[in-house]
Short mmCIF file of C-alpha atoms in Angstrom, two decimals:
data_model
loop_
_atom_site.label_atom_id
_atom_site.label_comp_id
_atom_site.label_asym_id
_atom_site.label_seq_id
_atom_site.Cartn_x
_atom_site.Cartn_y
_atom_site.Cartn_z
CA MET W 1 -45.43 -15.29 -219.42
CA ASP W 2 -41.94 -16.28 -218.31
CA LEU W 3 -40.35 -13.24 -216.62
CA ILE W 4 -36.82 -14.56 -217.24
CA TYR W 5 -35.31 -13.99 -220.67
CA LYS W 6 -34.64 -17.27 -222.45
CA HIS W 7 -30.84 -16.99 -222.47
CA GLU W 8 -30.23 -15.54 -219.01
CA LYS W 9 -30.07 -18.79 -217.03
CA LYS W 10 -27.73 -20.45 -219.53
CA LEU W 11 -25.44 -17.43 -219.61
CA PHE W 12 -25.53 -17.22 -215.83
CA GLY W 13 -24.40 -20.85 -215.60
CA TRP W 14 -21.43 -20.19 -217.87
CA MET W 15 -20.54 -17.02 -215.97
CA LEU W 16 -20.72 -18.78 -212.60
CA ALA W 17 -18.65 -21.79 -213.69
CA ILE W 18 -15.93 -19.68 -215.29
CA SER W 19 -15.81 -17.22 -212.39
CA LEU W 20 -15.49 -19.99 -209.80
CA LEU W 21 -12.61 -21.53 -211.74
CA ILE W 22 -10.87 -18.16 -212.01
CA TRP W 23 -11.35 -17.38 -208.32
CA LEU W 24 -10.08 -20.85 -207.36
CA GLY W 25 -7.06 -20.47 -209.65
CA LEU W 26 -6.22 -17.09 -208.14
CA ILE W 27 -6.47 -18.33 -204.57
CA VAL W 28 -4.47 -21.51 -205.18
CA GLY W 29 -1.98 -19.88 -207.53
CA THR W 30 -1.20 -17.07 -205.09
CA VAL W 31 -1.28 -19.34 -202.01
CA GLY W 32 -4.11 -17.31 -200.55
CA VAL W 33 -2.54 -13.89 -201.16
CA ALA W 34 -5.41 -13.08 -203.56
CA LEU W 35 -7.77 -13.15 -200.56
CA VAL W 36 -5.91 -10.21 -199.05
CA TYR W 37 -6.35 -8.23 -202.26
CA LEU W 38 -10.02 -9.20 -202.36
CA LEU W 39 -10.43 -7.84 -198.85
CA LEU W 40 -8.73 -4.59 -199.85
CA PHE W 41 -10.94 -4.39 -202.94
CA PHE W 42 -14.04 -4.94 -200.79
CA VAL W 43 -13.00 -2.14 -198.45
CA ALA W 44 -12.43 0.18 -201.42
CA TYR W 45 -15.80 -0.82 -202.87
CA CYS W 46 -17.53 -0.09 -199.55
CA PHE W 47 -16.06 3.40 -199.46
CA ALA W 48 -17.09 4.08 -203.08
CA GLN W 49 -20.58 2.65 -202.67
CA SER W 50 -21.06 4.45 -199.37
CA ALA W 51 -20.40 7.72 -201.23
CA LEU W 52 -23.28 6.95 -203.61
CA ILE W 53 -25.66 5.97 -200.82
CA SER W 54 -24.69 9.00 -198.77
CA TYR W 55 -25.30 11.22 -201.80
CA LEU W 56 -28.76 9.69 -202.27
CA LYS W 57 -29.71 10.11 -198.63
CA GLY W 58 -28.31 13.62 -198.53
CA THR W 59 -29.70 14.86 -201.85
CA ALA W 60 -32.55 12.77 -203.24
CA VAL W 61 -36.07 12.61 -201.79
CA LYS W 62 -36.93 9.35 -200.06
CA ILE W 63 -40.22 7.99 -201.36
CA THR W 64 -42.50 7.24 -198.40
CA TRP W 65 -46.18 7.44 -197.55
CA GLN W 66 -45.50 11.02 -196.46
CA GLN W 67 -43.38 11.93 -199.51
CA PHE W 68 -44.97 11.11 -202.89
CA PRO W 69 -47.49 8.55 -201.62
CA ASP W 70 -48.61 7.87 -205.21
CA LEU W 71 -45.13 6.59 -206.10
CA LYS W 72 -44.88 4.69 -202.82
CA GLU W 73 -48.15 2.93 -203.64
CA ARG W 74 -46.90 1.98 -207.10
CA ILE W 75 -43.65 0.61 -205.69
CA ASP W 76 -45.45 -1.48 -203.08
CA GLN W 77 -47.95 -2.80 -205.63
CA SER W 78 -45.18 -3.65 -208.06
CA CYS W 79 -43.28 -5.54 -205.35
CA GLN W 80 -46.41 -7.50 -204.54
CA ARG W 81 -47.10 -8.26 -208.20
CA LEU W 82 -43.53 -9.44 -208.77
CA GLY W 83 -43.41 -11.51 -205.60
CA LEU W 84 -40.78 -9.39 -203.87
CA GLU W 85 -41.19 -9.79 -200.12
CA HIS W 86 -39.01 -6.91 -198.96
CA VAL W 87 -39.76 -3.50 -200.41
CA PRO W 88 -36.46 -1.73 -201.18
CA ASP W 89 -35.73 1.82 -200.09
CA ALA W 90 -36.70 4.14 -202.94
CA TYR W 91 -35.54 7.65 -203.82
CA LEU W 92 -36.52 10.30 -206.35
CA LEU W 93 -33.50 12.06 -207.83
CA GLN W 94 -33.26 15.10 -210.11
CA MET W 95 -30.61 14.46 -212.77
CA GLY W 96 -30.83 17.51 -215.02
CA GLY W 97 -32.85 15.96 -217.84
CA VAL W 98 -31.35 12.47 -217.84
CA PHE W 99 -33.92 9.73 -218.47
CA ASN W 100 -33.07 6.63 -216.49
CA ALA W 101 -33.42 4.78 -213.20
CA PHE W 102 -31.20 2.34 -211.37
CA ALA W 103 -31.04 -0.22 -208.60
CA THR W 104 -28.14 -0.62 -206.22
CA ARG W 105 -27.21 -2.49 -203.06
CA PHE W 106 -25.12 -1.61 -200.02
CA LEU W 107 -24.36 -3.87 -197.06
CA GLY W 108 -27.41 -6.05 -197.58
CA THR W 109 -29.88 -3.21 -198.25
CA ASN W 110 -31.46 -2.78 -201.69
CA PHE W 111 -32.24 0.62 -203.20
CA ILE W 112 -34.05 1.80 -206.31
CA VAL W 113 -33.67 5.33 -207.65
CA LEU W 114 -36.18 6.97 -210.00
CA TYR W 115 -35.16 10.04 -211.98
CA SER W 116 -37.62 12.89 -211.59
CA ASP W 117 -37.62 13.75 -215.32
CA VAL W 118 -38.99 10.30 -216.14
CA VAL W 119 -41.73 10.59 -213.54
CA ASP W 120 -42.65 14.10 -214.76
CA ALA W 121 -42.66 13.07 -218.42
CA LEU W 122 -45.10 10.23 -217.74
CA GLU W 123 -47.39 12.18 -215.42
CA ALA W 124 -50.29 11.79 -217.87
CA LYS W 125 -49.64 8.01 -218.16
CA PRO W 126 -48.68 7.02 -214.61
CA ASP W 127 -49.04 3.30 -215.32
CA ALA W 128 -45.96 3.59 -217.55
CA ILE W 129 -44.00 4.55 -214.44
CA ASN W 130 -44.67 1.01 -213.26
CA PHE W 131 -42.47 -0.20 -216.11
CA TYR W 132 -39.49 1.73 -214.72
CA ILE W 133 -40.22 0.57 -211.19
CA GLY W 134 -40.71 -3.04 -212.27
CA HIS W 135 -37.53 -3.01 -214.37
CA GLU W 136 -35.38 -2.00 -211.38
CA LEU W 137 -37.20 -4.39 -209.08
CA GLY W 138 -36.34 -7.10 -211.60
CA HIS W 139 -32.64 -6.60 -210.83
CA ILE W 140 -33.40 -7.13 -207.14
CA LYS W 141 -35.77 -10.05 -207.71
CA ARG W 142 -33.21 -11.86 -209.87
CA ASN W 143 -30.36 -11.09 -207.41
CA HIS W 144 -28.34 -9.42 -210.17
CA LEU W 145 -26.77 -7.07 -207.63
CA ARG W 146 -25.96 -9.83 -205.16
CA TRP W 147 -24.20 -12.03 -207.74
CA ALA W 148 -22.23 -9.21 -209.36
CA ALA W 149 -19.07 -9.52 -207.25
CA LEU W 150 -18.82 -13.31 -207.64
CA LEU W 151 -19.35 -13.12 -211.40
CA MET W 152 -16.86 -10.27 -211.87
CA PRO W 153 -13.98 -12.39 -213.32
CA ALA W 154 -16.16 -13.72 -216.16
CA SER W 155 -17.89 -10.40 -216.72
CA ILE W 156 -14.98 -8.98 -218.71
CA ILE W 157 -14.74 -11.96 -221.09
CA PRO W 158 -15.47 -10.84 -224.67
CA LEU W 159 -19.01 -11.59 -225.87
CA LEU W 160 -19.96 -13.53 -222.71
CA GLY W 161 -19.96 -10.70 -220.16
CA ALA W 162 -21.88 -8.29 -222.39
CA ALA W 163 -24.32 -11.01 -223.50
CA TYR W 164 -25.21 -11.77 -219.89
CA ALA W 165 -25.64 -8.06 -219.14
CA ARG W 166 -28.02 -7.67 -222.11
CA ALA W 167 -29.94 -10.79 -221.07
CA ARG W 168 -30.47 -9.23 -217.64
CA GLU W 169 -31.89 -6.11 -219.26
CA TYR W 170 -34.36 -8.15 -221.30
CA THR W 171 -35.35 -10.01 -218.12
CA CYS W 172 -35.90 -6.76 -216.23
CA ASP W 173 -37.95 -5.35 -219.12
CA ARG W 174 -40.24 -8.37 -218.70
CA HIS W 175 -40.55 -7.63 -215.01
CA GLY W 176 -41.40 -4.02 -215.88
CA PHE W 177 -44.00 -5.24 -218.38
CA HIS W 178 -45.55 -7.50 -215.74
CA ALA W 179 -45.75 -4.61 -213.26
CA CYS W 180 -47.97 -2.58 -215.61
CA ASP W 181 -51.78 -2.71 -215.52
CA ASP W 182 -52.08 -1.75 -219.20
CA LEU W 183 -50.17 -3.99 -221.64
CA LYS W 184 -49.17 -0.95 -223.70
CA SER W 185 -47.69 1.03 -220.80
CA ALA W 186 -44.26 -0.57 -221.11
CA GLN W 187 -44.07 0.71 -224.70
CA LEU W 188 -44.87 4.22 -223.52
CA GLY W 189 -42.10 4.02 -220.95
CA LEU W 190 -39.58 3.04 -223.62
CA ALA W 191 -40.97 5.74 -225.92
CA ALA W 192 -40.09 8.37 -223.31
CA LEU W 193 -36.56 6.98 -223.15
CA ALA W 194 -36.28 7.26 -226.92
CA ALA W 195 -37.94 10.59 -227.69
CA GLY W 196 -37.77 12.59 -224.45
CA GLY W 197 -40.22 14.15 -222.07
CA LYS W 198 -42.64 15.66 -224.61
CA ARG W 199 -42.11 14.20 -228.05
CA TRP W 200 -42.80 10.63 -226.91
CA ARG W 201 -46.53 11.42 -227.00
CA GLN W 202 -46.31 11.90 -230.78
CA MET W 203 -44.01 8.94 -231.47
CA ASN W 204 -45.24 6.03 -233.58
CA VAL W 205 -44.03 3.04 -231.60
CA ALA W 206 -44.75 0.61 -234.46
CA HIS W 207 -42.45 2.50 -236.81
CA TYR W 208 -39.88 2.85 -234.06
CA SER W 209 -39.77 -0.88 -233.30
CA ALA W 210 -39.50 -1.54 -237.05
CA GLN W 211 -36.11 0.19 -236.90
CA ALA W 212 -34.83 -3.01 -235.30
CA GLU W 213 -34.63 -4.48 -238.81
CA GLU W 214 -31.77 -2.07 -239.50
CA SER W 215 -29.66 -3.46 -236.65
CA SER W 216 -28.25 -6.48 -238.47
CA GLY W 217 -25.41 -4.64 -240.23
CA PHE W 218 -21.77 -4.98 -239.20
CA TRP W 219 -21.38 -1.80 -237.17
CA MET W 220 -24.66 -2.01 -235.27
CA SER W 221 -24.00 -5.69 -234.59
CA PHE W 222 -20.49 -5.04 -233.34
CA HIS W 223 -21.40 -2.17 -231.02
CA GLU W 224 -24.30 -4.11 -229.53
CA LEU W 225 -22.11 -7.19 -228.99
CA VAL W 226 -19.70 -5.17 -226.84
CA SER W 227 -22.44 -3.25 -225.00
CA ASP W 228 -24.32 -4.01 -221.79
CA TYR W 229 -27.61 -2.88 -223.30
CA PRO W 230 -29.64 -4.11 -226.28
CA TRP W 231 -30.61 -1.50 -228.83
CA LEU W 232 -33.68 0.33 -227.58
CA VAL W 233 -35.52 -0.42 -230.82
CA LYS W 234 -35.12 -4.13 -230.08
CA ARG W 235 -36.45 -3.69 -226.55
CA MET W 236 -39.45 -1.87 -227.98
CA ALA W 237 -40.06 -4.68 -230.46
CA VAL W 238 -40.07 -7.18 -227.58
CA MET W 239 -42.55 -5.13 -225.54
CA ARG W 240 -44.88 -4.79 -228.53
CA ALA W 241 -44.78 -8.52 -229.14
CA LEU W 242 -45.49 -9.31 -225.48
CA ALA W 243 -48.48 -6.95 -225.52
CA GLN W 244 -49.80 -8.98 -228.46
CA GLY W 245 -49.16 -12.28 -226.69
CA THR W 246 -46.26 -13.35 -228.94
CA GLU W 247 -42.47 -13.46 -228.94
CA VAL W 248 -40.53 -11.34 -231.42
CA ARG W 249 -37.89 -12.79 -233.74
CA GLN W 250 -35.00 -10.37 -233.73
CA PRO W 251 -32.86 -9.87 -236.87
CA GLY W 252 -29.57 -11.75 -236.97
CA ARG W 253 -26.20 -10.12 -236.45
CA SER W 254 -23.19 -9.89 -238.73
CA LYS W 255 -20.89 -12.91 -238.29
CA LEU W 256 -17.86 -10.72 -238.93
CA ALA W 257 -18.95 -8.54 -236.01
CA TYR W 258 -18.76 -11.58 -233.73
CA VAL W 259 -15.18 -12.21 -234.85
CA LEU W 260 -14.09 -8.65 -234.08
CA ALA W 261 -16.00 -8.58 -230.77
CA LEU W 262 -14.01 -11.63 -229.63
CA PHE W 263 -11.04 -9.31 -229.17
CA ILE W 264 -12.89 -6.63 -227.19
CA PRO W 265 -13.34 -7.13 -223.42
CA ARG W 266 -16.71 -6.15 -222.05
CA MET W 267 -16.86 -2.36 -222.04
CA GLY W 268 -20.35 -1.66 -220.75
CA VAL W 269 -22.33 1.54 -221.36
CA GLY W 270 -22.59 4.28 -218.78
CA GLY W 271 -21.85 2.15 -215.73
CA ALA W 272 -19.10 0.69 -213.61
CA GLY W 273 -18.09 -1.65 -216.43
CA ALA W 274 -17.30 1.28 -218.66
CA LEU W 275 -15.46 3.10 -215.92
CA ILE W 276 -13.33 0.08 -215.02
CA SER W 277 -12.53 -0.55 -218.68
CA VAL W 278 -11.57 3.08 -219.26
CA VAL W 279 -9.33 3.00 -216.20
CA ALA W 280 -7.75 -0.26 -217.37
CA VAL W 281 -7.16 1.06 -220.89
CA ALA W 282 -5.80 4.31 -219.49
CA GLY W 283 -3.47 2.32 -217.24
CA VAL W 284 -2.14 0.30 -220.16
CA LEU W 285 -1.68 3.41 -222.26
CA ALA W 286 0.03 5.18 -219.38
CA ALA W 287 2.38 2.25 -218.84
CA VAL W 288 3.46 2.56 -222.46
CA ALA W 289 3.11 6.28 -223.05
CA ILE W 290 4.69 7.70 -219.90
CA PRO W 291 8.11 6.02 -220.36
CA ALA W 292 8.01 6.89 -224.06
CA TYR W 293 7.22 10.52 -223.25
CA GLN W 294 9.97 10.63 -220.64
CA ASP W 295 12.45 9.29 -223.20
CA TYR W 296 11.25 11.87 -225.70
CA THR W 297 11.69 14.79 -223.32
CA ALA W 298 15.08 13.49 -222.14
CA LYS W 299 16.28 13.18 -225.74
CA ALA W 300 15.05 16.69 -226.50
CA ARG W 301 16.95 18.14 -223.55
CA LEU W 302 20.05 16.15 -224.43
CA ALA W 303 19.92 17.43 -228.00
CA GLN W 304 19.75 20.94 -226.59
CA ALA W 305 22.72 20.21 -224.30
CA VAL W 306 24.74 18.83 -227.23
CA ALA W 307 24.02 21.98 -229.23
CA VAL W 308 25.29 24.07 -226.32
CA GLY W 309 28.36 21.87 -226.03
CA ARG W 310 29.17 22.18 -229.72
CA ALA W 311 28.83 25.96 -229.51
CA ALA W 312 31.16 26.09 -226.49
CA SER W 313 33.73 23.75 -228.08
CA ALA W 314 33.70 25.89 -231.24
CA LYS W 315 34.62 28.93 -229.14
CA VAL W 316 37.40 26.95 -227.44
CA GLU W 317 38.68 25.81 -230.84
CA GLY W 318 38.68 29.37 -232.18
CA TYR W 319 40.57 30.60 -229.13
CA PHE W 320 43.16 27.84 -229.61
CA TYR W 321 43.80 28.78 -233.24
CA ALA W 322 44.07 32.45 -232.31
CA ASN W 323 46.27 32.08 -229.26
CA GLY W 324 48.06 28.72 -229.61
CA SER W 325 46.69 27.47 -226.30
CA GLY W 326 43.34 26.73 -224.69
CA PRO W 327 41.37 29.26 -222.63
CA THR W 328 41.25 29.18 -218.86
CA THR W 329 37.47 29.77 -218.84
CA LEU W 330 34.71 29.74 -221.42
CA GLU W 331 34.11 33.42 -220.79
CA GLN W 332 37.69 34.03 -221.87
CA ALA W 333 36.92 32.19 -225.13
CA GLY W 334 33.93 34.45 -225.67
CA PHE W 335 31.22 31.89 -224.85
CA ALA W 336 28.02 32.99 -223.09
CA LEU W 337 25.39 30.39 -222.15
CA ASN W 338 22.00 30.90 -223.78
CA ASP W 339 19.64 28.43 -222.07
CA PRO W 340 16.05 29.74 -221.92
CA GLY W 341 14.73 26.23 -221.11
CA HIS W 342 17.05 25.85 -218.10
CA ALA W 343 18.20 22.45 -219.31
CA ILE W 344 21.84 23.15 -218.44
CA GLN W 345 23.21 23.33 -214.93
CA GLU W 346 26.76 24.32 -215.91
CA VAL W 347 29.17 24.48 -218.87
CA ARG W 348 32.88 24.48 -218.09
CA VAL W 349 36.22 23.90 -219.79
CA ASP W 350 39.22 22.12 -218.33
CA PRO W 351 42.18 24.47 -218.96
CA GLY W 352 44.61 21.53 -218.78
CA ASN W 353 43.22 19.43 -221.65
CA GLY W 354 40.54 21.63 -223.21
CA VAL W 355 37.67 19.21 -222.45
CA VAL W 356 34.29 20.95 -222.44
CA ARG W 357 31.68 19.49 -220.10
CA VAL W 358 27.98 20.27 -220.23
CA VAL W 359 26.32 19.40 -216.90
CA LEU W 360 22.57 18.81 -217.15
CA ALA W 361 19.90 20.30 -214.91
CA ASP W 362 16.99 18.04 -215.91
CA ALA W 363 15.42 16.24 -212.93
CA THR W 364 16.10 12.76 -214.33
CA LEU W 365 19.63 13.64 -215.54
CA ARG W 366 20.72 16.18 -212.93
CA GLY W 367 24.48 16.28 -212.40
CA LYS W 368 25.25 14.05 -215.38
CA ALA W 369 27.53 15.46 -218.05
CA ILE W 370 28.27 15.28 -221.75
CA ALA W 371 31.97 15.67 -222.54
CA PHE W 372 33.48 17.20 -225.68
CA THR W 373 37.10 16.03 -225.87
CA PRO W 374 39.48 17.71 -228.37
CA HIS W 375 42.14 15.86 -230.37
CA LEU W 376 44.17 16.47 -233.53
CA ASP W 377 43.07 14.59 -236.66
CA GLU W 378 45.34 13.35 -239.47
CA ASN W 379 45.40 16.88 -240.91
CA LYS W 380 46.56 18.35 -237.61
CA LYS W 381 43.15 19.99 -237.22
CA VAL W 382 41.24 20.06 -233.96
CA ALA W 383 38.41 17.49 -233.90
CA TRP W 384 35.95 16.86 -231.10
CA HIS W 385 34.76 13.58 -229.62
CA CYS W 386 31.32 13.79 -228.00
CA GLY W 387 30.20 11.22 -225.43
CA SER W 388 29.15 10.51 -221.87
CA GLU W 389 30.01 7.95 -219.22
CA ASP W 390 26.87 8.81 -217.23
CA ILE W 391 24.08 8.71 -219.83
CA ALA W 392 22.70 5.72 -221.73
CA PRO W 393 23.96 5.88 -225.35
CA GLN W 394 20.47 5.35 -226.81
CA LEU W 395 19.36 8.65 -225.30
CA LEU W 396 22.19 10.65 -226.86
CA PRO W 397 21.87 12.17 -230.33
CA PRO W 398 23.65 10.39 -233.23
CA GLY W 399 27.29 11.39 -233.41
CA CYS W 400 27.51 11.70 -229.65
CA ARG W 401 27.37 8.06 -228.56
CA GLY W 402 31.04 7.33 -228.12
CA ASP W 403 31.32 5.30 -231.34
#
């Protein structure tokens, strides 16, 4: 049995070629400046990865001949069966009911981490634990962790990056299958992933793998095409076929789903790919949303300031009609500032020309003013011109833009 999934090598070749071209373009195009950013990225990665490794060493239980010798024996035997010369450091971690395992690498040292709930769930079928161990060893055997940084530029390309990630999972499932003594043990391991720590014992794996026939529709096709992981029902179908000495023919995917997936960068599921994509999307949204929100709040405060200015100018106008001259202060005109939102720093009237100025207190507009200038219209009535020399016209409410 070939332990490498049929499409992995071809996809790896495409990923490598594209990534090398992108790296070369970045280095040449930036006259080497990209290398400085790569160094900074590597330093940041080391700090982040060191946090994970430190957490493992400080929290998880290291699997040794003194701690869980049964698991240590399985790990060593699996390494031997898969032709892995160096046995990675292994840890058992309690994750509050999460069923998974993972492999990682830090400064040249490989690690595998088994989740205690998986090990406990399969206590009655310990050979199925070999599937989990073998799957993670497959990542190390195939150097998936070592190549990850070099392949990073191509990994976000729609369809390609996710396809390669799924191919790696199929490859590692084959390694897990090969690590088992019983050909059916891999199916039991996947059953525990699907149904949980107890119910997997009652699960009909044949009926479960038959669910793969339902995965050809548009939505299931699309979400698999943008995911790092194949549907679990498909992985089960593959394991069942391998146990029977055959290869499964998976159902086709919706062609329309391929078209839509072309516009979706690789998102990943539950890993660094997802986190990076979420951060990137959040950054794009923030770049658009934050200025828009700032404009919105500025316009709201300006509208409030204009309302205050109109109220003050109305008092000045009333005083003028009553007394034949403008007031010396707004208090004299009977105006009292009502500003519960503290948007206004000061409202004052110029006794010489009757101009009312509203000075703003907002952090982005502090000290800037809106002026209400009185003049007589054709009917000899007082009219007010609202405008500002300090504030961009597009931020001011209609009717107060100096036009």
